[in-house]
Short mmCIF file of N, CA and C in Angstrom, two decimals:
data_model
loop_
_atom_site.label_atom_id
_atom_site.label_comp_id
_atom_site.label_asym_id
_atom_site.label_seq_id
_atom_site.Cartn_x
_atom_site.Cartn_y
_atom_site.Cartn_z
N UNK A 1 -52.54 -31.78 -38.54
CA UNK A 1 -52.31 -31.89 -37.13
C UNK A 1 -52.21 -33.34 -36.72
N UNK A 2 -51.49 -33.60 -35.66
CA UNK A 2 -51.26 -34.96 -35.23
C UNK A 2 -52.38 -35.46 -34.34
N UNK A 3 -52.19 -36.65 -33.88
CA UNK A 3 -53.18 -37.25 -32.99
C UNK A 3 -53.08 -36.63 -31.61
N UNK A 4 -54.02 -36.99 -30.78
CA UNK A 4 -54.06 -36.47 -29.41
C UNK A 4 -52.81 -36.86 -28.63
N UNK A 5 -52.30 -38.08 -28.83
CA UNK A 5 -51.11 -38.55 -28.13
C UNK A 5 -49.88 -37.73 -28.51
N UNK A 6 -49.70 -37.44 -29.81
CA UNK A 6 -48.55 -36.67 -30.27
C UNK A 6 -48.57 -35.26 -29.68
N UNK A 7 -49.75 -34.64 -29.66
CA UNK A 7 -49.88 -33.29 -29.11
C UNK A 7 -49.58 -33.31 -27.61
N UNK A 8 -50.06 -34.32 -26.91
CA UNK A 8 -49.84 -34.46 -25.48
C UNK A 8 -48.35 -34.62 -25.17
N UNK A 9 -47.63 -35.39 -25.98
CA UNK A 9 -46.19 -35.59 -25.77
C UNK A 9 -45.45 -34.28 -26.00
N UNK A 10 -45.83 -33.52 -27.02
CA UNK A 10 -45.19 -32.24 -27.31
C UNK A 10 -45.40 -31.26 -26.16
N UNK A 11 -46.59 -31.27 -25.60
CA UNK A 11 -46.88 -30.38 -24.47
C UNK A 11 -46.02 -30.76 -23.28
N UNK A 12 -45.88 -32.04 -23.01
CA UNK A 12 -45.07 -32.48 -21.88
C UNK A 12 -43.60 -32.07 -22.05
N UNK A 13 -43.08 -32.19 -23.25
CA UNK A 13 -41.67 -31.84 -23.48
C UNK A 13 -41.43 -30.34 -23.31
N UNK A 14 -42.36 -29.52 -23.65
CA UNK A 14 -42.17 -28.08 -23.56
C UNK A 14 -42.46 -27.54 -22.17
N UNK A 15 -43.02 -28.32 -21.30
CA UNK A 15 -43.43 -27.80 -20.01
C UNK A 15 -42.31 -27.77 -18.97
N UNK A 16 -41.13 -28.34 -19.20
CA UNK A 16 -40.07 -28.34 -18.19
C UNK A 16 -38.71 -28.58 -18.81
N UNK A 17 -37.68 -28.60 -17.93
CA UNK A 17 -36.32 -28.84 -18.37
C UNK A 17 -35.97 -30.31 -18.18
N UNK A 18 -35.09 -30.78 -19.02
CA UNK A 18 -34.62 -32.15 -18.84
C UNK A 18 -33.57 -32.15 -17.73
N UNK A 19 -33.27 -33.32 -17.23
CA UNK A 19 -32.26 -33.45 -16.18
C UNK A 19 -30.90 -32.94 -16.67
N UNK A 20 -30.57 -33.23 -17.90
CA UNK A 20 -29.30 -32.78 -18.47
C UNK A 20 -29.23 -31.25 -18.50
N UNK A 21 -30.29 -30.59 -18.90
CA UNK A 21 -30.32 -29.13 -18.93
C UNK A 21 -30.15 -28.53 -17.53
N UNK A 22 -30.80 -29.14 -16.56
CA UNK A 22 -30.68 -28.67 -15.18
C UNK A 22 -29.25 -28.85 -14.68
N UNK A 23 -28.63 -29.99 -14.97
CA UNK A 23 -27.26 -30.25 -14.52
C UNK A 23 -26.27 -29.28 -15.17
N UNK A 24 -26.43 -29.01 -16.45
CA UNK A 24 -25.55 -28.06 -17.14
C UNK A 24 -25.72 -26.66 -16.54
N UNK A 25 -26.95 -26.27 -16.29
CA UNK A 25 -27.21 -24.95 -15.69
C UNK A 25 -26.58 -24.85 -14.30
N UNK A 26 -26.70 -25.91 -13.50
CA UNK A 26 -26.09 -25.91 -12.17
C UNK A 26 -24.57 -25.86 -12.24
N UNK A 27 -24.00 -26.57 -13.20
CA UNK A 27 -22.54 -26.55 -13.37
C UNK A 27 -22.06 -25.14 -13.72
N UNK A 28 -22.74 -24.51 -14.65
CA UNK A 28 -22.38 -23.14 -15.05
C UNK A 28 -22.53 -22.19 -13.87
N UNK A 29 -23.62 -22.32 -13.14
CA UNK A 29 -23.88 -21.47 -11.98
C UNK A 29 -22.81 -21.68 -10.90
N UNK A 30 -22.45 -22.93 -10.64
CA UNK A 30 -21.45 -23.19 -9.60
C UNK A 30 -20.07 -22.64 -9.99
N UNK A 31 -19.71 -22.74 -11.25
CA UNK A 31 -18.44 -22.18 -11.71
C UNK A 31 -18.44 -20.66 -11.56
N UNK A 32 -19.54 -20.04 -11.94
CA UNK A 32 -19.64 -18.57 -11.83
C UNK A 32 -19.59 -18.13 -10.38
N UNK A 33 -20.31 -18.82 -9.50
CA UNK A 33 -20.34 -18.44 -8.09
C UNK A 33 -18.96 -18.65 -7.45
N UNK A 34 -18.31 -19.76 -7.74
CA UNK A 34 -16.99 -20.00 -7.15
C UNK A 34 -15.97 -18.98 -7.65
N UNK A 35 -16.05 -18.60 -8.91
CA UNK A 35 -15.16 -17.56 -9.43
C UNK A 35 -15.41 -16.23 -8.74
N UNK A 36 -16.67 -15.88 -8.56
CA UNK A 36 -17.01 -14.63 -7.88
C UNK A 36 -16.53 -14.64 -6.43
N UNK A 37 -16.62 -15.79 -5.76
CA UNK A 37 -16.15 -15.88 -4.38
C UNK A 37 -14.63 -15.70 -4.29
N UNK A 38 -13.92 -16.28 -5.23
CA UNK A 38 -12.46 -16.11 -5.25
C UNK A 38 -12.11 -14.64 -5.46
N UNK A 39 -12.77 -14.00 -6.41
CA UNK A 39 -12.52 -12.58 -6.68
C UNK A 39 -12.86 -11.75 -5.45
N UNK A 40 -13.97 -12.05 -4.80
CA UNK A 40 -14.38 -11.32 -3.60
C UNK A 40 -13.34 -11.47 -2.49
N UNK A 41 -12.87 -12.70 -2.26
CA UNK A 41 -11.88 -12.94 -1.21
C UNK A 41 -10.58 -12.19 -1.48
N UNK A 42 -10.15 -12.18 -2.74
CA UNK A 42 -8.93 -11.45 -3.10
C UNK A 42 -9.13 -9.95 -2.89
N UNK A 43 -10.31 -9.45 -3.22
CA UNK A 43 -10.60 -8.02 -3.03
C UNK A 43 -10.59 -7.66 -1.54
N UNK A 44 -11.13 -8.54 -0.70
CA UNK A 44 -11.13 -8.29 0.74
C UNK A 44 -9.70 -8.27 1.27
N UNK A 45 -8.88 -9.23 0.84
CA UNK A 45 -7.48 -9.28 1.27
C UNK A 45 -6.72 -8.02 0.83
N UNK A 46 -6.93 -7.60 -0.41
CA UNK A 46 -6.26 -6.39 -0.90
C UNK A 46 -6.73 -5.15 -0.15
N UNK A 47 -8.00 -5.12 0.20
CA UNK A 47 -8.54 -4.00 0.97
C UNK A 47 -7.91 -3.93 2.35
N UNK A 48 -7.77 -5.08 3.00
CA UNK A 48 -7.13 -5.13 4.32
C UNK A 48 -5.68 -4.67 4.22
N UNK A 49 -4.97 -5.14 3.19
CA UNK A 49 -3.58 -4.73 2.99
C UNK A 49 -3.48 -3.22 2.75
N UNK A 50 -4.42 -2.68 1.98
CA UNK A 50 -4.40 -1.24 1.69
C UNK A 50 -4.63 -0.42 2.96
N UNK A 51 -5.54 -0.87 3.81
CA UNK A 51 -5.80 -0.17 5.07
C UNK A 51 -4.57 -0.23 5.96
N UNK A 52 -3.95 -1.41 6.07
CA UNK A 52 -2.73 -1.54 6.88
C UNK A 52 -1.60 -0.69 6.31
N UNK A 53 -1.46 -0.68 5.00
CA UNK A 53 -0.41 0.12 4.37
C UNK A 53 -0.63 1.60 4.67
N UNK A 54 -1.86 2.06 4.59
CA UNK A 54 -2.15 3.47 4.87
C UNK A 54 -1.86 3.80 6.33
N UNK A 55 -2.21 2.89 7.24
CA UNK A 55 -1.91 3.12 8.65
C UNK A 55 -0.40 3.17 8.90
N UNK A 56 0.33 2.27 8.26
CA UNK A 56 1.79 2.28 8.41
C UNK A 56 2.41 3.52 7.78
N UNK A 57 1.84 3.96 6.67
CA UNK A 57 2.32 5.18 6.05
C UNK A 57 2.10 6.37 6.98
N UNK A 58 0.96 6.41 7.64
CA UNK A 58 0.69 7.47 8.62
C UNK A 58 1.69 7.41 9.78
N UNK A 59 1.96 6.19 10.28
CA UNK A 59 2.94 6.04 11.36
C UNK A 59 4.33 6.49 10.91
N UNK A 60 4.69 6.16 9.69
CA UNK A 60 5.99 6.54 9.15
C UNK A 60 6.10 8.06 9.04
N UNK A 61 5.06 8.70 8.52
CA UNK A 61 5.07 10.16 8.41
C UNK A 61 5.08 10.82 9.79
N UNK A 62 4.33 10.24 10.73
CA UNK A 62 4.31 10.77 12.10
C UNK A 62 5.70 10.68 12.73
N UNK A 63 6.35 9.53 12.55
CA UNK A 63 7.68 9.34 13.13
C UNK A 63 8.68 10.31 12.49
N UNK A 64 8.57 10.52 11.18
CA UNK A 64 9.45 11.46 10.50
C UNK A 64 9.25 12.87 11.05
N UNK A 65 8.01 13.26 11.27
CA UNK A 65 7.72 14.58 11.84
C UNK A 65 8.32 14.71 13.24
N UNK A 66 8.20 13.66 14.04
CA UNK A 66 8.76 13.68 15.39
C UNK A 66 10.28 13.80 15.36
N UNK A 67 10.91 13.11 14.43
CA UNK A 67 12.38 13.15 14.32
C UNK A 67 12.83 14.54 13.86
N UNK A 68 12.16 15.09 12.85
CA UNK A 68 12.55 16.40 12.33
C UNK A 68 12.37 17.49 13.38
N UNK A 69 11.26 17.41 14.13
CA UNK A 69 10.98 18.45 15.12
C UNK A 69 11.81 18.29 16.39
N UNK A 70 12.46 17.16 16.56
CA UNK A 70 13.29 16.94 17.73
C UNK A 70 12.56 16.29 18.89
N UNK A 71 11.29 15.96 18.71
CA UNK A 71 10.52 15.30 19.77
C UNK A 71 11.04 13.88 19.99
N UNK A 72 11.36 13.19 18.91
CA UNK A 72 11.88 11.82 18.98
C UNK A 72 13.39 11.86 18.82
N UNK A 73 14.11 11.45 19.86
CA UNK A 73 15.57 11.47 19.81
C UNK A 73 16.18 10.07 19.70
N UNK A 74 15.36 9.05 19.89
CA UNK A 74 15.88 7.69 19.78
C UNK A 74 16.19 7.36 18.33
N UNK A 75 17.00 6.33 18.14
CA UNK A 75 17.37 5.90 16.79
C UNK A 75 16.53 4.73 16.30
N UNK A 76 15.63 4.24 17.14
CA UNK A 76 14.79 3.12 16.74
C UNK A 76 13.79 2.77 17.81
N UNK A 77 12.86 1.92 17.44
CA UNK A 77 11.84 1.49 18.39
C UNK A 77 10.77 0.67 17.68
N UNK A 78 9.65 0.51 18.34
CA UNK A 78 8.55 -0.24 17.75
C UNK A 78 7.25 0.57 17.88
N UNK A 79 6.19 -0.02 17.34
CA UNK A 79 4.88 0.64 17.34
C UNK A 79 3.88 -0.14 18.20
N UNK A 80 4.33 -0.73 19.29
CA UNK A 80 3.43 -1.51 20.16
C UNK A 80 2.30 -0.65 20.71
N UNK A 81 2.62 0.56 21.13
CA UNK A 81 1.59 1.44 21.70
C UNK A 81 0.51 1.77 20.68
N UNK A 82 0.90 1.83 19.41
CA UNK A 82 -0.05 2.16 18.35
C UNK A 82 -0.82 0.93 17.85
N UNK A 83 -0.48 -0.26 18.37
CA UNK A 83 -1.18 -1.47 17.97
C UNK A 83 -0.53 -2.24 16.84
N UNK A 84 0.69 -1.90 16.49
CA UNK A 84 1.41 -2.60 15.43
C UNK A 84 2.64 -3.27 16.04
N UNK A 85 2.41 -4.35 16.79
CA UNK A 85 3.49 -4.97 17.54
C UNK A 85 4.53 -5.65 16.65
N UNK A 86 4.20 -5.93 15.40
CA UNK A 86 5.15 -6.60 14.52
C UNK A 86 5.96 -5.63 13.67
N UNK A 87 5.80 -4.34 13.91
CA UNK A 87 6.53 -3.35 13.12
C UNK A 87 7.50 -2.56 13.99
N UNK A 88 8.70 -2.36 13.47
CA UNK A 88 9.72 -1.58 14.15
C UNK A 88 10.19 -0.47 13.22
N UNK A 89 10.86 0.51 13.79
CA UNK A 89 11.35 1.62 12.99
C UNK A 89 12.78 1.95 13.38
N UNK A 90 13.50 2.55 12.46
CA UNK A 90 14.83 3.06 12.79
C UNK A 90 15.09 4.35 12.00
N UNK A 91 16.02 5.13 12.51
CA UNK A 91 16.35 6.43 11.92
C UNK A 91 17.83 6.45 11.58
N UNK A 92 18.14 6.95 10.40
CA UNK A 92 19.53 7.16 10.00
C UNK A 92 19.65 8.63 9.61
N UNK A 93 20.68 9.26 10.14
CA UNK A 93 20.93 10.67 9.82
C UNK A 93 22.34 10.79 9.27
N UNK A 94 22.49 11.65 8.29
CA UNK A 94 23.83 11.98 7.80
C UNK A 94 23.79 13.40 7.24
N UNK A 95 24.93 14.03 7.29
CA UNK A 95 25.01 15.39 6.78
C UNK A 95 25.82 15.38 5.50
N UNK A 96 25.34 16.10 4.51
CA UNK A 96 26.11 16.20 3.27
C UNK A 96 26.20 17.66 2.86
N UNK A 97 27.21 17.95 2.09
CA UNK A 97 27.46 19.32 1.64
C UNK A 97 27.29 19.35 0.13
N UNK A 98 26.46 20.25 -0.33
CA UNK A 98 26.25 20.44 -1.76
C UNK A 98 26.89 21.76 -2.18
N UNK A 99 27.67 21.72 -3.23
CA UNK A 99 28.32 22.93 -3.73
C UNK A 99 27.81 23.22 -5.14
N UNK A 100 27.65 24.50 -5.42
CA UNK A 100 27.19 24.92 -6.74
C UNK A 100 27.65 26.34 -7.01
N UNK A 101 27.52 26.76 -8.26
CA UNK A 101 27.86 28.14 -8.63
C UNK A 101 26.58 28.92 -8.86
N UNK A 102 26.60 30.15 -8.43
CA UNK A 102 25.48 31.04 -8.67
C UNK A 102 25.46 31.43 -10.14
N UNK A 103 24.33 31.32 -10.83
CA UNK A 103 24.29 31.66 -12.25
C UNK A 103 24.55 33.15 -12.51
N UNK A 104 24.16 34.01 -11.57
CA UNK A 104 24.33 35.45 -11.78
C UNK A 104 25.77 35.89 -11.51
N UNK A 105 26.31 35.49 -10.38
CA UNK A 105 27.62 36.00 -9.95
C UNK A 105 28.78 35.04 -10.23
N UNK A 106 28.48 33.83 -10.59
CA UNK A 106 29.48 32.79 -10.82
C UNK A 106 30.29 32.49 -9.57
N UNK A 107 29.77 32.90 -8.41
CA UNK A 107 30.42 32.57 -7.14
C UNK A 107 30.01 31.16 -6.73
N UNK A 108 30.96 30.47 -6.18
CA UNK A 108 30.65 29.12 -5.70
C UNK A 108 30.22 29.20 -4.24
N UNK A 109 29.18 28.48 -3.91
CA UNK A 109 28.75 28.42 -2.51
C UNK A 109 28.32 27.00 -2.19
N UNK A 110 28.31 26.70 -0.91
CA UNK A 110 27.93 25.35 -0.48
C UNK A 110 26.82 25.45 0.56
N UNK A 111 26.07 24.37 0.63
CA UNK A 111 24.94 24.28 1.56
C UNK A 111 25.08 22.97 2.31
N UNK A 112 24.91 23.02 3.62
CA UNK A 112 24.90 21.79 4.41
C UNK A 112 23.46 21.31 4.53
N UNK A 113 23.28 20.04 4.26
CA UNK A 113 21.95 19.44 4.29
C UNK A 113 21.97 18.23 5.20
N UNK A 114 20.98 18.14 6.07
CA UNK A 114 20.79 16.94 6.88
C UNK A 114 19.87 15.99 6.13
N UNK A 115 20.35 14.79 5.90
CA UNK A 115 19.53 13.77 5.26
C UNK A 115 19.01 12.84 6.36
N UNK A 116 17.71 12.73 6.47
CA UNK A 116 17.09 11.89 7.50
C UNK A 116 16.29 10.81 6.80
N UNK A 117 16.55 9.56 7.17
CA UNK A 117 15.83 8.43 6.61
C UNK A 117 15.17 7.67 7.74
N UNK A 118 13.85 7.52 7.66
CA UNK A 118 13.10 6.73 8.63
C UNK A 118 12.61 5.49 7.91
N UNK A 119 12.89 4.33 8.47
CA UNK A 119 12.46 3.06 7.89
C UNK A 119 11.52 2.35 8.85
N UNK A 120 10.47 1.77 8.29
CA UNK A 120 9.54 0.95 9.07
C UNK A 120 9.56 -0.42 8.42
N UNK A 121 9.72 -1.46 9.23
CA UNK A 121 9.79 -2.80 8.66
C UNK A 121 9.08 -3.79 9.56
N UNK A 122 8.64 -4.88 8.93
CA UNK A 122 7.96 -5.96 9.63
C UNK A 122 9.02 -6.86 10.25
N UNK A 123 8.84 -7.22 11.52
CA UNK A 123 9.86 -8.01 12.22
C UNK A 123 9.95 -9.44 11.72
N UNK A 124 8.87 -9.97 11.15
CA UNK A 124 8.88 -11.36 10.69
C UNK A 124 9.01 -11.48 9.18
N UNK A 125 8.71 -10.42 8.44
CA UNK A 125 8.76 -10.45 6.98
C UNK A 125 9.70 -9.35 6.51
N UNK A 126 10.93 -9.73 6.18
CA UNK A 126 11.94 -8.74 5.82
C UNK A 126 11.64 -8.04 4.50
N UNK A 127 10.80 -8.65 3.65
CA UNK A 127 10.46 -8.03 2.38
C UNK A 127 9.55 -6.82 2.58
N UNK A 128 8.83 -6.79 3.68
CA UNK A 128 7.88 -5.71 3.94
C UNK A 128 8.60 -4.57 4.66
N UNK A 129 9.07 -3.60 3.88
CA UNK A 129 9.82 -2.49 4.44
C UNK A 129 9.38 -1.20 3.75
N UNK A 130 9.17 -0.16 4.55
CA UNK A 130 8.75 1.13 4.02
C UNK A 130 9.77 2.17 4.45
N UNK A 131 10.16 3.04 3.53
CA UNK A 131 11.20 4.02 3.81
C UNK A 131 10.70 5.41 3.41
N UNK A 132 10.96 6.38 4.28
CA UNK A 132 10.66 7.78 4.00
C UNK A 132 11.94 8.56 4.22
N UNK A 133 12.29 9.38 3.24
CA UNK A 133 13.54 10.12 3.33
C UNK A 133 13.25 11.61 3.17
N UNK A 134 13.92 12.43 3.97
CA UNK A 134 13.76 13.88 3.89
C UNK A 134 15.13 14.53 3.92
N UNK A 135 15.25 15.61 3.18
CA UNK A 135 16.47 16.39 3.21
C UNK A 135 16.11 17.78 3.71
N UNK A 136 16.82 18.22 4.74
CA UNK A 136 16.51 19.48 5.41
C UNK A 136 17.74 20.36 5.39
N UNK A 137 17.52 21.62 5.08
CA UNK A 137 18.62 22.58 5.07
C UNK A 137 19.15 22.75 6.48
N UNK A 138 20.43 22.46 6.66
CA UNK A 138 21.03 22.55 7.99
C UNK A 138 21.59 23.94 8.26
N UNK A 139 22.18 24.54 7.26
CA UNK A 139 22.76 25.87 7.41
C UNK A 139 22.51 26.67 6.15
N UNK A 140 22.55 27.98 6.30
CA UNK A 140 22.37 28.84 5.14
C UNK A 140 23.63 28.79 4.27
N UNK A 141 23.50 29.17 3.00
CA UNK A 141 24.68 29.18 2.12
C UNK A 141 25.77 30.10 2.66
N UNK A 142 27.03 29.79 2.28
CA UNK A 142 28.20 30.55 2.73
C UNK A 142 28.08 32.04 2.43
N UNK A 143 27.63 32.36 1.22
CA UNK A 143 27.66 33.74 0.79
C UNK A 143 26.43 34.54 1.22
N UNK A 144 25.50 33.92 1.89
CA UNK A 144 24.30 34.65 2.31
C UNK A 144 24.62 35.42 3.59
N UNK A 145 24.32 36.68 3.56
CA UNK A 145 24.61 37.52 4.72
C UNK A 145 23.56 37.33 5.79
N UNK A 146 24.00 37.30 7.03
CA UNK A 146 23.06 37.20 8.15
C UNK A 146 22.47 38.57 8.42
N UNK A 147 21.20 38.58 8.68
CA UNK A 147 20.50 39.84 8.93
C UNK A 147 20.51 40.18 10.39
#
């Protein structure tokens, strides 16, 4: 065993951290905390975008329902009343005719279909555009008998 001084020095060294160890620990901790804060901020931003996207999707579906049911007759407008003053919508309608042959009878028949497209877009950001399209049977097939 060593002298009293050697033992005393060993005890002092084991009783705490050196300044270098503390600085390294603080550096590691600060890097970890700053990384976590960046990740947290990105998650919050993505969460806000997801909520807004869901709200806009609901508005788009609502507008499509209004157009299909005939409640909404305009071809465009905005969502100011709903609290989305930077978003506008427009409607495009076109009719198309699809022709096909019946597999059983080999008779050809056609169906008229109304194609309705509702678009919602941001007035300041042209890249932010959402589109919902529906195809609705306009008339019964030619060969179907009316009851």
